[in-house]
Amino acid sequence: MSFAEQLTRLQVFLDADELHEEALDYVAAHGYLTALSICAETVPEREWIDALFAEEPHYSDEAQRAEIEATLVGLKAHIARQLASDEEFELPCELDLGDDPDDSELRGWCIGFMEGVFLREAAWFETAEEEVSEMLLPIMVGSGLFDEQPEFSDIAADANLMDDMIVQIPEALTALYLLCNAPDEKPAILKPRHH
């Protein structure tokens, strides 16, 4: 079976209604795996797979479990390769929250990404808290999880500002990846100046 076929089967599985209501659907799972691929600390496979489903899914048999878990691991590796390449990172959904942000796939992707961050929050912020917070901002805004906080509700109230931030997500991901995984290759602005 090709990787594309595996992904299609994974998508059908993750988007099914039978899963636990807190389980991540395909687009949210993609965001989640993207965060795990960026995080400087490696989260054990068993832990992140269990967290993704919230509770054990009802697999038809062991073969299905093995296939779904192997495809998730494959997708995570694929995302990591994409992040490490020089190409702009492609999200599995439109970079647009649409008229109803709560129903948009992008919101789901951003929430999934933040779930991945929460899994190892300390690791994200231990080295460069300010830069990481700044780069995470477009994703945090997109997730809608922080709208209660004054600085976020101000942004959420300004549609143009929201759009400006949302389109920065692919760029922010690349910058975060470099910051967390190749600190010597920080974007030029962050490089210390030698006198």
Short mmCIF file of C-alpha atoms in Angstrom, two decimals, residues 3-184:
data_model
loop_
_atom_site.label_atom_id
_atom_site.label_comp_id
_atom_site.label_asym_id
_atom_site.label_seq_id
_atom_site.Cartn_x
_atom_site.Cartn_y
_atom_site.Cartn_z
CA PHE A 3 1.86 6.10 1.76
CA ALA A 4 -0.96 8.15 0.18
CA GLU A 5 -3.31 5.16 0.53
CA GLN A 6 -2.21 4.65 4.13
CA LEU A 7 -2.92 8.32 4.86
CA THR A 8 -6.38 8.04 3.31
CA ARG A 9 -7.15 5.07 5.56
CA LEU A 10 -5.77 6.92 8.56
CA GLN A 11 -7.93 9.93 7.72
CA VAL A 12 -11.08 7.79 7.51
CA PHE A 13 -10.21 6.20 10.85
CA LEU A 14 -9.47 9.47 12.65
CA ASP A 15 -12.48 11.29 11.22
CA ALA A 16 -14.93 8.54 12.21
CA ASP A 17 -17.52 9.31 14.87
CA GLU A 18 -16.69 6.16 16.87
CA LEU A 19 -13.55 7.68 18.39
CA HIS A 20 -13.57 9.28 21.85
CA GLU A 21 -14.88 12.84 21.67
CA GLU A 22 -11.49 14.19 22.80
CA ALA A 23 -9.56 12.18 20.20
CA LEU A 24 -7.96 14.29 17.47
CA ASP A 25 -9.34 14.10 13.94
CA TYR A 26 -7.00 13.88 10.97
CA VAL A 27 -6.29 17.60 10.55
CA ALA A 28 -5.85 18.15 14.31
CA ALA A 29 -3.62 15.06 14.47
CA HIS A 30 -1.48 16.59 11.71
CA GLY A 31 -1.06 19.75 13.81
CA TYR A 32 -0.27 17.64 16.86
CA LEU A 33 2.37 15.61 15.01
CA THR A 34 3.85 18.81 13.61
CA ALA A 35 4.33 20.14 17.15
CA LEU A 36 5.87 16.84 18.26
CA SER A 37 8.24 16.96 15.27
CA ILE A 38 9.39 20.45 16.25
CA CYS A 39 9.71 19.89 20.01
CA ALA A 40 13.33 19.56 21.10
CA GLU A 41 12.38 16.77 23.54
CA THR A 42 11.33 13.46 22.02
CA VAL A 43 8.03 12.19 23.38
CA PRO A 44 7.85 8.37 23.55
CA GLU A 45 5.69 6.90 20.77
CA ARG A 46 3.32 5.07 23.13
CA GLU A 47 2.69 8.24 25.12
CA TRP A 48 1.83 10.49 22.17
CA ILE A 49 -0.29 7.86 20.43
CA ASP A 50 -2.31 7.27 23.61
CA ALA A 51 -2.71 11.03 24.15
CA LEU A 52 -3.86 11.51 20.55
CA PHE A 53 -6.76 9.06 21.02
CA ALA A 54 -7.64 10.07 24.62
CA GLU A 55 -8.76 6.47 25.10
CA GLU A 56 -8.03 3.19 23.34
CA PRO A 57 -9.93 3.13 20.00
CA HIS A 58 -11.99 0.07 19.12
CA TYR A 59 -9.77 -1.49 16.49
CA SER A 60 -11.26 -4.28 14.42
CA ASP A 61 -8.14 -6.38 15.12
CA GLU A 62 -4.44 -6.19 15.95
CA ALA A 63 -3.57 -5.72 12.29
CA GLN A 64 -5.67 -2.56 12.12
CA ARG A 65 -4.06 -1.22 15.30
CA ALA A 66 -0.60 -1.92 13.90
CA GLU A 67 -1.49 -0.26 10.59
CA ILE A 68 -3.01 2.89 12.15
CA GLU A 69 -0.14 3.34 14.62
CA ALA A 70 2.49 2.69 11.93
CA THR A 71 0.83 5.25 9.64
CA LEU A 72 0.80 7.83 12.46
CA VAL A 73 4.52 7.22 13.03
CA GLY A 74 5.09 7.45 9.27
CA LEU A 75 3.14 10.70 9.04
CA LYS A 76 5.16 12.17 11.92
CA ALA A 77 8.41 11.23 10.12
CA HIS A 78 7.04 12.70 6.87
CA ILE A 79 6.19 15.97 8.66
CA ALA A 80 9.66 16.08 10.25
CA ARG A 81 11.26 15.68 6.80
CA GLN A 82 9.05 18.45 5.42
CA LEU A 83 10.08 20.75 8.27
CA ALA A 84 13.75 19.98 7.75
CA SER A 85 13.57 20.64 4.00
CA ASP A 86 13.93 24.08 2.49
CA GLU A 87 10.44 24.08 1.07
CA GLU A 88 7.60 26.02 2.64
CA PHE A 89 5.66 23.82 5.00
CA GLU A 90 2.25 22.79 3.68
CA LEU A 91 -0.69 22.42 6.01
CA PRO A 92 -3.37 19.82 5.20
CA CYS A 93 -6.01 22.58 5.18
CA GLU A 94 -6.60 26.11 3.91
CA LEU A 95 -4.77 28.92 5.72
CA ASP A 96 -8.10 30.51 6.49
CA LEU A 97 -10.48 30.48 9.45
CA GLY A 98 -13.45 31.24 7.21
CA ASP A 99 -16.72 32.77 8.39
CA ASP A 100 -17.07 30.41 11.33
CA PRO A 101 -13.62 29.89 12.85
CA ASP A 102 -14.86 27.21 15.27
CA ASP A 103 -15.82 25.00 12.34
CA SER A 104 -12.71 25.62 10.29
CA GLU A 105 -10.13 22.91 9.70
CA LEU A 106 -7.38 25.44 10.39
CA ARG A 107 -8.71 25.98 13.91
CA GLY A 108 -8.64 22.20 14.39
CA TRP A 109 -5.05 22.06 13.12
CA CYS A 110 -3.96 24.85 15.49
CA ILE A 111 -5.69 23.20 18.46
CA GLY A 112 -3.96 19.92 17.61
CA PHE A 113 -0.62 21.74 17.42
CA MET A 114 -1.18 23.31 20.85
CA GLU A 115 -2.10 19.87 22.28
CA GLY A 116 1.32 18.72 21.09
CA VAL A 117 2.94 21.74 22.78
CA PHE A 118 1.09 21.08 26.05
CA LEU A 119 2.44 17.52 26.09
CA ARG A 120 5.94 18.91 26.77
CA GLU A 121 5.31 22.56 27.57
CA ALA A 122 8.49 23.02 29.62
CA ALA A 123 10.68 21.76 26.78
CA TRP A 124 9.22 24.35 24.41
CA PHE A 125 9.92 27.33 26.57
CA GLU A 126 13.09 26.41 28.46
CA THR A 127 15.64 27.76 25.99
CA ALA A 128 14.18 30.79 24.25
CA GLU A 129 10.85 31.58 25.87
CA GLU A 130 10.38 34.96 24.23
CA GLU A 131 11.22 33.87 20.68
CA VAL A 132 9.15 30.70 20.99
CA SER A 133 6.15 32.62 22.36
CA GLU A 134 6.43 35.09 19.51
CA MET A 135 6.63 32.36 16.86
CA LEU A 136 3.77 30.41 18.44
CA LEU A 137 1.53 33.46 18.47
CA PRO A 138 -0.11 32.92 15.03
CA ILE A 139 -0.91 29.32 15.99
CA MET A 140 -2.18 30.32 19.43
CA VAL A 141 -4.40 32.94 17.81
CA GLY A 142 -5.63 30.43 15.23
CA SER A 143 -6.48 27.88 17.93
CA GLY A 144 -8.96 30.16 19.68
CA LEU A 145 -7.90 28.52 22.96
CA PHE A 146 -6.69 31.79 24.42
CA ASP A 147 -9.50 34.12 23.33
CA GLU A 148 -10.43 34.76 26.97
CA GLN A 149 -7.12 36.55 27.49
CA PRO A 150 -7.28 40.30 26.74
CA GLU A 151 -4.35 40.43 24.29
CA PHE A 152 -5.88 37.55 22.31
CA SER A 153 -9.44 38.84 22.30
CA ASP A 154 -8.13 42.12 20.85
CA ILE A 155 -6.50 40.22 17.97
CA ALA A 156 -9.57 38.00 17.48
CA ALA A 157 -11.74 41.10 17.16
CA ASP A 158 -9.65 42.41 14.25
CA ALA A 159 -10.30 40.27 11.17
CA ASN A 160 -7.44 41.80 9.14
CA LEU A 161 -4.94 41.27 11.93
CA MET A 162 -6.17 37.70 12.32
CA ASP A 163 -5.66 37.05 8.61
CA ASP A 164 -2.19 38.61 8.70
CA MET A 165 -1.20 36.32 11.57
CA ILE A 166 -2.73 33.17 10.12
CA VAL A 167 -0.78 33.43 6.85
CA GLN A 168 2.45 33.54 8.88
CA ILE A 169 1.91 30.02 10.26
CA PRO A 170 4.06 28.11 7.70
CA GLU A 171 6.90 30.59 8.19
CA ALA A 172 6.55 30.41 11.98
CA LEU A 173 6.77 26.60 11.84
CA THR A 174 10.03 26.69 9.91
CA ALA A 175 11.47 29.26 12.33
CA LEU A 176 10.36 27.20 15.35
CA TYR A 177 11.84 24.07 13.83
CA LEU A 178 15.20 25.75 13.32
CA LEU A 179 15.13 27.32 16.77
CA CYS A 180 14.37 24.03 18.52
CA ASN A 181 16.39 21.64 16.36
CA ALA A 182 19.23 23.58 14.78
CA PRO A 183 19.96 26.44 17.18
CA ASP A 184 23.14 27.26 15.25
#
